[in-house]
Tab-separated table of C-alpha atoms in Angstrom:
chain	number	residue	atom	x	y	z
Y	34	UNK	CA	0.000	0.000	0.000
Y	35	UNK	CA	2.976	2.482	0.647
Y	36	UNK	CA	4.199	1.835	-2.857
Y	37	UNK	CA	1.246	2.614	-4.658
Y	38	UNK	CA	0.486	5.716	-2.309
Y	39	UNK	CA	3.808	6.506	-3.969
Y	40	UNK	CA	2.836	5.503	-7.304
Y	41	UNK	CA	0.345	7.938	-7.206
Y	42	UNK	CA	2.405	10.834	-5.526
Y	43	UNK	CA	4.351	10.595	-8.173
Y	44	UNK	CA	1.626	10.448	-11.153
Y	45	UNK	CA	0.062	13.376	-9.178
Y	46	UNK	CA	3.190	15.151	-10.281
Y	47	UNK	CA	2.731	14.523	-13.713
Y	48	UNK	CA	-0.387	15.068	-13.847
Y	49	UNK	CA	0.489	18.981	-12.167
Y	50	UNK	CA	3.004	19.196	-15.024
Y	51	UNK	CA	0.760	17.764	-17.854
Y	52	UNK	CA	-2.264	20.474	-16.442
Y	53	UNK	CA	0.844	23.350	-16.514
Y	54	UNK	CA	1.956	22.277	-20.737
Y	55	UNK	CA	-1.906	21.519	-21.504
Y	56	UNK	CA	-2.456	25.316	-20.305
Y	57	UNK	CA	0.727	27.059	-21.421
Y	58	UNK	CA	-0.098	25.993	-25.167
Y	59	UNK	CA	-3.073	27.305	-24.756
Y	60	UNK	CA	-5.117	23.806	-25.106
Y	61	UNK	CA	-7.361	24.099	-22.029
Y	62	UNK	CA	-9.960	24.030	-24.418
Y	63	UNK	CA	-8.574	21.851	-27.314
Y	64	UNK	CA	-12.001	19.950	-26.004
Y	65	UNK	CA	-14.961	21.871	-25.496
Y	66	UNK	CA	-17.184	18.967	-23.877
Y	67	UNK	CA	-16.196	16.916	-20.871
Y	68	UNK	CA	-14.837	14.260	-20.074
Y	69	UNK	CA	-14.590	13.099	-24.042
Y	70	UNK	CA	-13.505	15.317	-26.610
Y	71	UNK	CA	-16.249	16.311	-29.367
Y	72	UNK	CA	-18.143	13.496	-28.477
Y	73	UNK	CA	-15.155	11.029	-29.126
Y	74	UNK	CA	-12.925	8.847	-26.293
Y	75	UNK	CA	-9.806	10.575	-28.369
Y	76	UNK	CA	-9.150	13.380	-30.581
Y	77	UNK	CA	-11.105	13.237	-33.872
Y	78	UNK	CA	-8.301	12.748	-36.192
Y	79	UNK	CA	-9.861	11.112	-39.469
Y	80	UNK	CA	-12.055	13.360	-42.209
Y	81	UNK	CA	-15.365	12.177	-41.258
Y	82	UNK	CA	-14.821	11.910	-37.275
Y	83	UNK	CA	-13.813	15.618	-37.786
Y	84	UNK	CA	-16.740	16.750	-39.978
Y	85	UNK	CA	-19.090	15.494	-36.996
Y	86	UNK	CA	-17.115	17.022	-34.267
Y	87	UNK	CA	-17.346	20.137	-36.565
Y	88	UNK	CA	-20.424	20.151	-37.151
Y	89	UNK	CA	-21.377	19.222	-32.997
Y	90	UNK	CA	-19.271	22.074	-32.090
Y	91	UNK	CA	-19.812	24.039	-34.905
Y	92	UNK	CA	-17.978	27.740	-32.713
Y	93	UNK	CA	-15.170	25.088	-31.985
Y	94	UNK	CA	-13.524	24.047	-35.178
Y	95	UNK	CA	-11.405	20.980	-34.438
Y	96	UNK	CA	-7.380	21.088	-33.832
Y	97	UNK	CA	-5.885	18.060	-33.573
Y	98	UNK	CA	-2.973	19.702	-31.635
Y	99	UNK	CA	-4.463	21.450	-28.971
Y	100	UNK	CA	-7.062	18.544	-28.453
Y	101	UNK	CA	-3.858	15.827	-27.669
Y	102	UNK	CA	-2.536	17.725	-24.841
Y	103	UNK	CA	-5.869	18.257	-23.162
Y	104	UNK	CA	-6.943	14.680	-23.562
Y	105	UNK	CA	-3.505	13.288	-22.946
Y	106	UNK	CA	-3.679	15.109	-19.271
Y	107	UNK	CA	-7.204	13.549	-18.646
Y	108	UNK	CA	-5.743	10.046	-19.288
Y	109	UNK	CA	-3.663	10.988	-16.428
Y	110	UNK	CA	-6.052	12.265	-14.423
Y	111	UNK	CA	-7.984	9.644	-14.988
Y	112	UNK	CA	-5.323	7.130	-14.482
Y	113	UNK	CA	-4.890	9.013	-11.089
Y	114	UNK	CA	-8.347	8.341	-9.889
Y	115	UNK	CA	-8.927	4.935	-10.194
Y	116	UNK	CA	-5.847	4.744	-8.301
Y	117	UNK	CA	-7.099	6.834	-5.610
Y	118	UNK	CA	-10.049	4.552	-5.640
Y	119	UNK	CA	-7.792	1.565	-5.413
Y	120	UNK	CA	-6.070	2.290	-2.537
Y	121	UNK	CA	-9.016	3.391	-0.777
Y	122	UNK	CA	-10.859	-0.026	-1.210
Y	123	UNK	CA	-7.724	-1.996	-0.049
Y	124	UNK	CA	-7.455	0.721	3.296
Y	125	UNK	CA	-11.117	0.008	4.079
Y	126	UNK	CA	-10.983	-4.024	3.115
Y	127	UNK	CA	-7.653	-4.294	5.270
Y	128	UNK	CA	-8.335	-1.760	7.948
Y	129	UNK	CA	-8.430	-4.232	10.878
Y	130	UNK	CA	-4.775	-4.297	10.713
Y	131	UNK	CA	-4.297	-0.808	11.381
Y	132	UNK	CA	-3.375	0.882	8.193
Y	133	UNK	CA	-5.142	4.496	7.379
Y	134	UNK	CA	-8.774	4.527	6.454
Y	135	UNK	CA	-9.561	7.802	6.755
Y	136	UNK	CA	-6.736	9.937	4.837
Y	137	UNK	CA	-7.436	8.001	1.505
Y	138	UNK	CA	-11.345	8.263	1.638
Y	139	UNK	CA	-10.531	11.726	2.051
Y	140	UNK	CA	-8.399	12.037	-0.206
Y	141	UNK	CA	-11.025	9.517	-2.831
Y	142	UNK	CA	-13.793	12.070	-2.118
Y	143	UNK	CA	-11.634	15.020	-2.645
Y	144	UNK	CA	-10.395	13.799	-6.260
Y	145	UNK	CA	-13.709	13.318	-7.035
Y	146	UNK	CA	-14.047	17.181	-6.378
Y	147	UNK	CA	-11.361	17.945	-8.569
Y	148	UNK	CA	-12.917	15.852	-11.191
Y	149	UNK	CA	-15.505	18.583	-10.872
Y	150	UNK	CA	-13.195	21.466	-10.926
Y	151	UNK	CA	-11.739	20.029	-14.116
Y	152	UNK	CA	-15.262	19.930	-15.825
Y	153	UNK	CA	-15.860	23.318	-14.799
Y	154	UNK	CA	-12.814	24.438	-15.987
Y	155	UNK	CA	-14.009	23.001	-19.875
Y	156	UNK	CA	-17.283	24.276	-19.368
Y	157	UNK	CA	-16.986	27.471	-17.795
Y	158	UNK	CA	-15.039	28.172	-20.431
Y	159	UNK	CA	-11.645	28.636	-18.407
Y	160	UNK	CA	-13.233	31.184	-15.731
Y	161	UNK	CA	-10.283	32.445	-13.747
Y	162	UNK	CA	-11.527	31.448	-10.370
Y	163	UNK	CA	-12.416	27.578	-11.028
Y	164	UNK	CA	-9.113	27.635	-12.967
Y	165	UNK	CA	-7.471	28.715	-9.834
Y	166	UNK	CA	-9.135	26.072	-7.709
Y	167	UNK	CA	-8.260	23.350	-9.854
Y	168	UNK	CA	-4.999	24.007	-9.770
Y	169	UNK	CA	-4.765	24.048	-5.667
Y	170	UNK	CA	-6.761	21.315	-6.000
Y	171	UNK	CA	-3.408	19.207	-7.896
Y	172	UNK	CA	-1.413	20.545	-5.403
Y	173	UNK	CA	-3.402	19.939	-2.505
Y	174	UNK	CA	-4.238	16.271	-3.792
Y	175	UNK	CA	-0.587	15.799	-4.328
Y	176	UNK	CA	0.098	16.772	-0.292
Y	177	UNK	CA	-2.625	14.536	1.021
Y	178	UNK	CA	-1.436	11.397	-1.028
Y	179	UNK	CA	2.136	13.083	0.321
Y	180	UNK	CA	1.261	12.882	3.878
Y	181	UNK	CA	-0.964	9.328	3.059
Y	182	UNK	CA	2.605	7.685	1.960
Y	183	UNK	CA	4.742	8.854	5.082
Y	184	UNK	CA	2.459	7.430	7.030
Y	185	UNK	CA	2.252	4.111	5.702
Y	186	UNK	CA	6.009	3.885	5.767
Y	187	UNK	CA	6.721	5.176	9.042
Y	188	UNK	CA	4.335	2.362	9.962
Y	189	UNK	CA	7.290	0.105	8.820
Y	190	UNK	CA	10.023	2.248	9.160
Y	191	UNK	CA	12.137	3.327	12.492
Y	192	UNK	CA	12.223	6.755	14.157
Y	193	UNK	CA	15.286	9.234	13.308
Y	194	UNK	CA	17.762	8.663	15.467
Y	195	UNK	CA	20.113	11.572	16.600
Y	196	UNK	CA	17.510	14.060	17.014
Y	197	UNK	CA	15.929	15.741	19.926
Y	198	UNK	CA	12.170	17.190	19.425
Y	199	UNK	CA	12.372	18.967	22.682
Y	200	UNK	CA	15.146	21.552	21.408
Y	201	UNK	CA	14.029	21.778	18.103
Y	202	UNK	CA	10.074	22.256	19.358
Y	203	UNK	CA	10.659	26.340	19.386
Y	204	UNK	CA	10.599	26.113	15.381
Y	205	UNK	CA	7.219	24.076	15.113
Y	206	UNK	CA	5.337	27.547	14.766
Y	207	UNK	CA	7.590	28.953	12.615
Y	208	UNK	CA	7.788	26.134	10.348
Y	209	UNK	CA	3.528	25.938	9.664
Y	210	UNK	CA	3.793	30.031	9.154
Y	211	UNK	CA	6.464	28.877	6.234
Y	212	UNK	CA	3.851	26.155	5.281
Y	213	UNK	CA	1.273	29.163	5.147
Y	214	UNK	CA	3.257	31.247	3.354
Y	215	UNK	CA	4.187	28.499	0.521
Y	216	UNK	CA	0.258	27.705	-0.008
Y	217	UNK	CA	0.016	31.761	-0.161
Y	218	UNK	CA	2.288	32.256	-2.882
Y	219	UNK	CA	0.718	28.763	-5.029
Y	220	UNK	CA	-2.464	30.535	-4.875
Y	221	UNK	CA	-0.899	33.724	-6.047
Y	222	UNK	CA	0.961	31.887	-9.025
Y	223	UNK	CA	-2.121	29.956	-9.705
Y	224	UNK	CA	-3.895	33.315	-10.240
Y	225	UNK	CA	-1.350	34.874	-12.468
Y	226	UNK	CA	-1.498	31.637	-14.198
Y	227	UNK	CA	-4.922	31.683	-14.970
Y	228	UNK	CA	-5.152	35.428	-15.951
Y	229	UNK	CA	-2.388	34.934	-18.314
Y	230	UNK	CA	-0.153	37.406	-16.168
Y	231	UNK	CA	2.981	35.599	-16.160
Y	232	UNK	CA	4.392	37.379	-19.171
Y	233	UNK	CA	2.603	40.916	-17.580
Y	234	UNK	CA	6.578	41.750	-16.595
Y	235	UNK	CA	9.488	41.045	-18.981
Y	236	UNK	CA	11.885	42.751	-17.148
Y	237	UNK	CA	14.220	42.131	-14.125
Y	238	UNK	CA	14.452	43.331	-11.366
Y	239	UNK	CA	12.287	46.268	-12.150
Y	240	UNK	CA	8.935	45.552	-14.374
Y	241	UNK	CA	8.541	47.500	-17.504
Y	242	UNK	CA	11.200	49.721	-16.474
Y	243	UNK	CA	9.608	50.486	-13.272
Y	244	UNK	CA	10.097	49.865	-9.836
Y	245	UNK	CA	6.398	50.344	-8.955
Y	246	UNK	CA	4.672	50.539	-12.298
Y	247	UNK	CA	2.264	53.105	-12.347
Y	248	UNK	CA	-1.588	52.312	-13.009
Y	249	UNK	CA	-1.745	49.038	-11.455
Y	250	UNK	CA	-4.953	47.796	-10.754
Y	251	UNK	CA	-5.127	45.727	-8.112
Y	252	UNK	CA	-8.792	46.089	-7.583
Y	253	UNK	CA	-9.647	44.842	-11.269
Y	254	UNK	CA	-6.496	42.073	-11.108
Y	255	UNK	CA	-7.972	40.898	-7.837
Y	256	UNK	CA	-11.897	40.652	-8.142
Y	257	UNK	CA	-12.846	36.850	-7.708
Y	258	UNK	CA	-16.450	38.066	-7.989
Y	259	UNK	CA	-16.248	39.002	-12.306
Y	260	UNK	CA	-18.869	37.375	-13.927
Y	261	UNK	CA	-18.471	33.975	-16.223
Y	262	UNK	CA	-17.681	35.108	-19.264
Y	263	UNK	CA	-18.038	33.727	-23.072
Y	264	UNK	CA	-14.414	32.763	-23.225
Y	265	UNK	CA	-11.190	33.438	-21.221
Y	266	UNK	CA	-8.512	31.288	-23.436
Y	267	UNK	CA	-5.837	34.130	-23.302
Y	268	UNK	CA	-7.531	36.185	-20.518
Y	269	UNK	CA	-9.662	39.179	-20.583
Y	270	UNK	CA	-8.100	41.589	-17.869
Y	271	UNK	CA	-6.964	44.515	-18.703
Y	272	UNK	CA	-2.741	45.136	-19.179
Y	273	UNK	CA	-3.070	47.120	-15.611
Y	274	UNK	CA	-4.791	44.477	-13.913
Y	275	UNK	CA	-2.184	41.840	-15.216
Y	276	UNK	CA	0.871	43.893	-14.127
Y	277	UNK	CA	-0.797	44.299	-10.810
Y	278	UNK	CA	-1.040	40.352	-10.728
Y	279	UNK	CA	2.491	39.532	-11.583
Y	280	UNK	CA	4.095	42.265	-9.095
Y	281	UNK	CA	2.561	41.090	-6.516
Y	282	UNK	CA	3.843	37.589	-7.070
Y	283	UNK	CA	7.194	38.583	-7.273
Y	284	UNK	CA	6.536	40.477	-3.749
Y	285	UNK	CA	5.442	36.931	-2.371
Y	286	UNK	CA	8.376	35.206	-3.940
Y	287	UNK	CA	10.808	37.689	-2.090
Y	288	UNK	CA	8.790	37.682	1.351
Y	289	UNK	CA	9.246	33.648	1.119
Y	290	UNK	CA	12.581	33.893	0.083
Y	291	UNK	CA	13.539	36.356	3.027
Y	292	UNK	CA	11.283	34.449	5.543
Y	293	UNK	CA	12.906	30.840	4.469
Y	294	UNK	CA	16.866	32.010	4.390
Y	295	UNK	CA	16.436	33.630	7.950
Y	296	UNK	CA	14.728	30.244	9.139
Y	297	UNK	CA	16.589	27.409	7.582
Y	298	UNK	CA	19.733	29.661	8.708
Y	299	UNK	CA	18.246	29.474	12.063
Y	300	UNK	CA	17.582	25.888	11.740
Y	301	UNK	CA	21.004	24.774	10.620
Y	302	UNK	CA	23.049	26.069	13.310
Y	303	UNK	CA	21.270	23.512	15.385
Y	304	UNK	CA	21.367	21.051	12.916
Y	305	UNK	CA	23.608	18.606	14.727
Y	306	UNK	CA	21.025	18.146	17.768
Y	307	UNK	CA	17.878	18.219	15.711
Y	308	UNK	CA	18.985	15.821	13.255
Y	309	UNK	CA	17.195	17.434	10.424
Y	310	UNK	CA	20.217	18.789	8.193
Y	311	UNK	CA	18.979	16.424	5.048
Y	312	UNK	CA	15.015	17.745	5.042
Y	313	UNK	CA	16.891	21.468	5.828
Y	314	UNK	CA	19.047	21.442	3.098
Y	315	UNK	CA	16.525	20.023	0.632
Y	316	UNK	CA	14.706	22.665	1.295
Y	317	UNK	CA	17.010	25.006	0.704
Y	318	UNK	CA	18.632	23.200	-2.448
Y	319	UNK	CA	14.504	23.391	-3.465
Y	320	UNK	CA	13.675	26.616	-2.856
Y	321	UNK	CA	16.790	27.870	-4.556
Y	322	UNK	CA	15.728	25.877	-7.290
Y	323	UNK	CA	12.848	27.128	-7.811
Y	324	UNK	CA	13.354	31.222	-7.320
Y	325	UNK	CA	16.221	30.529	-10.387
Y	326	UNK	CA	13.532	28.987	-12.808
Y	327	UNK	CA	11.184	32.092	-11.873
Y	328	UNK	CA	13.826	34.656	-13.047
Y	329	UNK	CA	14.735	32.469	-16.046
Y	330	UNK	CA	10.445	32.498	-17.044
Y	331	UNK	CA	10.675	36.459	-17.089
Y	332	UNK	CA	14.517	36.694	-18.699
Y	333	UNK	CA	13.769	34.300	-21.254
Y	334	UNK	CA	10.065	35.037	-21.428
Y	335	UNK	CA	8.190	31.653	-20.328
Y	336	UNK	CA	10.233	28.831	-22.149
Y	337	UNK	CA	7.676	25.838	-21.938
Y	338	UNK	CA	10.056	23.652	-20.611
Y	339	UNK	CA	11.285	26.175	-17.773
Y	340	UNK	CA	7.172	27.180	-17.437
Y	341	UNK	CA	6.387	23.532	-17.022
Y	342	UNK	CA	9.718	22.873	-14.407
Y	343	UNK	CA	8.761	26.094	-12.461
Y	344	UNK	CA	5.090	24.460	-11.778
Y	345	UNK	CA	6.733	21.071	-10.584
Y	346	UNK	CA	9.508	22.756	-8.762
Y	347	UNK	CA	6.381	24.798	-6.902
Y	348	UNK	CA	4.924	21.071	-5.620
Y	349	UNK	CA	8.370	20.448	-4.929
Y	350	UNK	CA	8.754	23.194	-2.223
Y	351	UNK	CA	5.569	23.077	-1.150
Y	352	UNK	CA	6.277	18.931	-0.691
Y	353	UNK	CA	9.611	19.551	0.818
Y	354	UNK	CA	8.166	21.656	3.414
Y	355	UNK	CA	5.881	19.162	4.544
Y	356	UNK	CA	8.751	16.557	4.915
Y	357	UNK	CA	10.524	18.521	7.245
Y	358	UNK	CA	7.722	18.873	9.004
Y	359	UNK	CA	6.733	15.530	9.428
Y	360	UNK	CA	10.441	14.823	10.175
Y	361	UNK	CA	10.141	17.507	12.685
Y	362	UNK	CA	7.110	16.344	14.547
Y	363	UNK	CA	9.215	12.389	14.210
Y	364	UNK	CA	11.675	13.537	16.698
Y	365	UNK	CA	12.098	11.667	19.546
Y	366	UNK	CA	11.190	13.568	23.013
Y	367	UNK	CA	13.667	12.140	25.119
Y	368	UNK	CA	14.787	14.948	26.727
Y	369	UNK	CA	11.037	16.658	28.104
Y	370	UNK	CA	10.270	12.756	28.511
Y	371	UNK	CA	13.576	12.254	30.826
Y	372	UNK	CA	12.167	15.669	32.479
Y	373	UNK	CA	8.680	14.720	33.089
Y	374	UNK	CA	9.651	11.303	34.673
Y	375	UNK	CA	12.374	12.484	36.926
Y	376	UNK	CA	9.905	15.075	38.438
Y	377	UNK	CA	7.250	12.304	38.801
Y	378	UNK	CA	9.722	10.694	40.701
Y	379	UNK	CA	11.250	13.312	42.630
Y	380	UNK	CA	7.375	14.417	43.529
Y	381	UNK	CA	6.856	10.907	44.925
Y	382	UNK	CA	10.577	10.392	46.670
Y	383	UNK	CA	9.590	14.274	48.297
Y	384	UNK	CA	5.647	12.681	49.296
């Protein structure tokens, strides 16, 4: 069970990057019906499957190339959930021995949800706001089948040694606020993603030549209440509203930055005693990572092989996070456990 949960952790990945290529060649609606495509299990490719498609869809003339990469990321997705499925039907038939039951039904009934999302997202016509939500919803499915796998193999697996919880405990807090901050800034790129505001800003470090570009409008670049509209395959916010999008994700990129050197600095003096210097310096190695692919989408102006790495390098910091977390909360408490005993004692030795 803890190699399929990371069977599917890992197609969850692809499936993140697959939903990142399908939208950055502007395929998200290669299909206009859901879950087929004109009808079809697979792109209508042959003269007469086309004509019907054509004349089903008759505002949607067929293209074979933007239809693959929208199908070929529902296989996956697809694929995804009947593993989901799978692993929740073997948690429930074997849960007398103790394994999770709950995590994957959650997560089972949550990828059902995103199945939603992504049929919204086709027939809503790309509105920014489902958009948005189905693309937490990837991330957040791949964290819960995350968490769902280092549980089932620290069921088999031994504590960390070396490490002492009790010293390391002062960091706990400041470790969830980095969590917080992480989700912040996914939410933020998943908004410039689906507003098209990534290439808002083609200039570094200012943005079109300014340090605060003037006109920005944040109320227009941040209303989640704009109506559905007929179509938003490119976006259909004004330049203003974009710039104000894509500024403020580079603010959240340098708050996380600032907020993650100062704590993993913090961390890694005390390395030694905590025993977390791997999950510290993957971190680190991640985060660095990732804040050098963001430059190279604005210097370069969004490769699609650096667009599609900077969405997978996101899950990775936001997955790295968590593992140094969960290593963190691993640690054994032998030191306030040592405590606690000898001043049981001590009580009952004074009574």
């Amino acid at each position: 069970m803890a190699n399929w949960a990371l069977f599917a952790a890992c197609l969850a990945v692809v499936v993140i990057m697959l939903g990142a290529w399908t939208r950055l060649v502007h395929a998200g609606l290669g299909c206009p019906d859901w879950p087929g495509c004109y009808g079809f299990l697979t792109v209508p490719q042959s003269e007469s499957s086309i004509a019907i498609a054509n004349a089903r869809f008759p505002d949607t003339p067929v293209d074979v190339e933007k239809g693959w990469p929208e199908m070929i990321h529902r296989y996956a997705a697809g694929t995804l959930g009947l593993v989901v499925f799978g692993l929740a039907a073997y948690a429930v038939r074997v849960r007398k021995i103790g394994v999770p039951v709950k995590l994957p039904l959650f997560i089972a009934g949550f990828i059902i949800l995103q199945g939603a999302f992504g049929m919204w997202t086709v027939t809503l016509k790309l509105w920014p706001q489902v958009v948005a939500m189905h693309l937490l919803g990837g991330f957040t499915t791949l964290t819960l089948l995350t968490l769902l796998t280092l549980r089932l193999r620290g069921r088999i697996g031994r504590r960390p040694a070396g490490g002492n919880g009790s010293e390391a405990a002062a960091f706990r807090p400041w470790l969830y606020g980095g969590l917080l901050l992480i989700v912040m800034q996914i939410a933020l790129g998943a908004w410039t993603a689906a507003n098209y505001a990534a290439v808002a800003c083609t200039d570094l470090p200012t943005c079109q030549g300014q340090w605060w570009p003037e006109g920005m409008d944040f109320q227009h670049g941040f209303d989640v209440t704009q109506h559905v509209g007929p179509n938003y395959l490119g976006g259909q916010l004004t330049a203003d509203g974009r710039v104000a999008i894509h500024v403020t994700h580079r603010l959240g990129a340098m708050i996380v930055l600032g907020y993650f050197v100062i704590l993993l600095s913090l961390m890694w003096r005390r390395r030694q005693s905590s025993g977390l210097t791997g999950p510290i310096g993957l971190v680190a190695v991640v985060l660095t990572a990732q804040i050098a692919l963001g430059l190279a989408n604005v210097l370069l102006h969004i490769p699609l092989g650096i667009a599609v790495a900077h969405n997978a390098m996101g899950a990775g910091l936001l997955l790295s996070v968590v593992y140094l977390i969960w290593r963190h909360h691993r640690l054994p408490q032998t030191h306030s456990a040592t405590a606690t005993h000898t001043t049981t004692m001590n009580r009952e030795v004074t009574a």
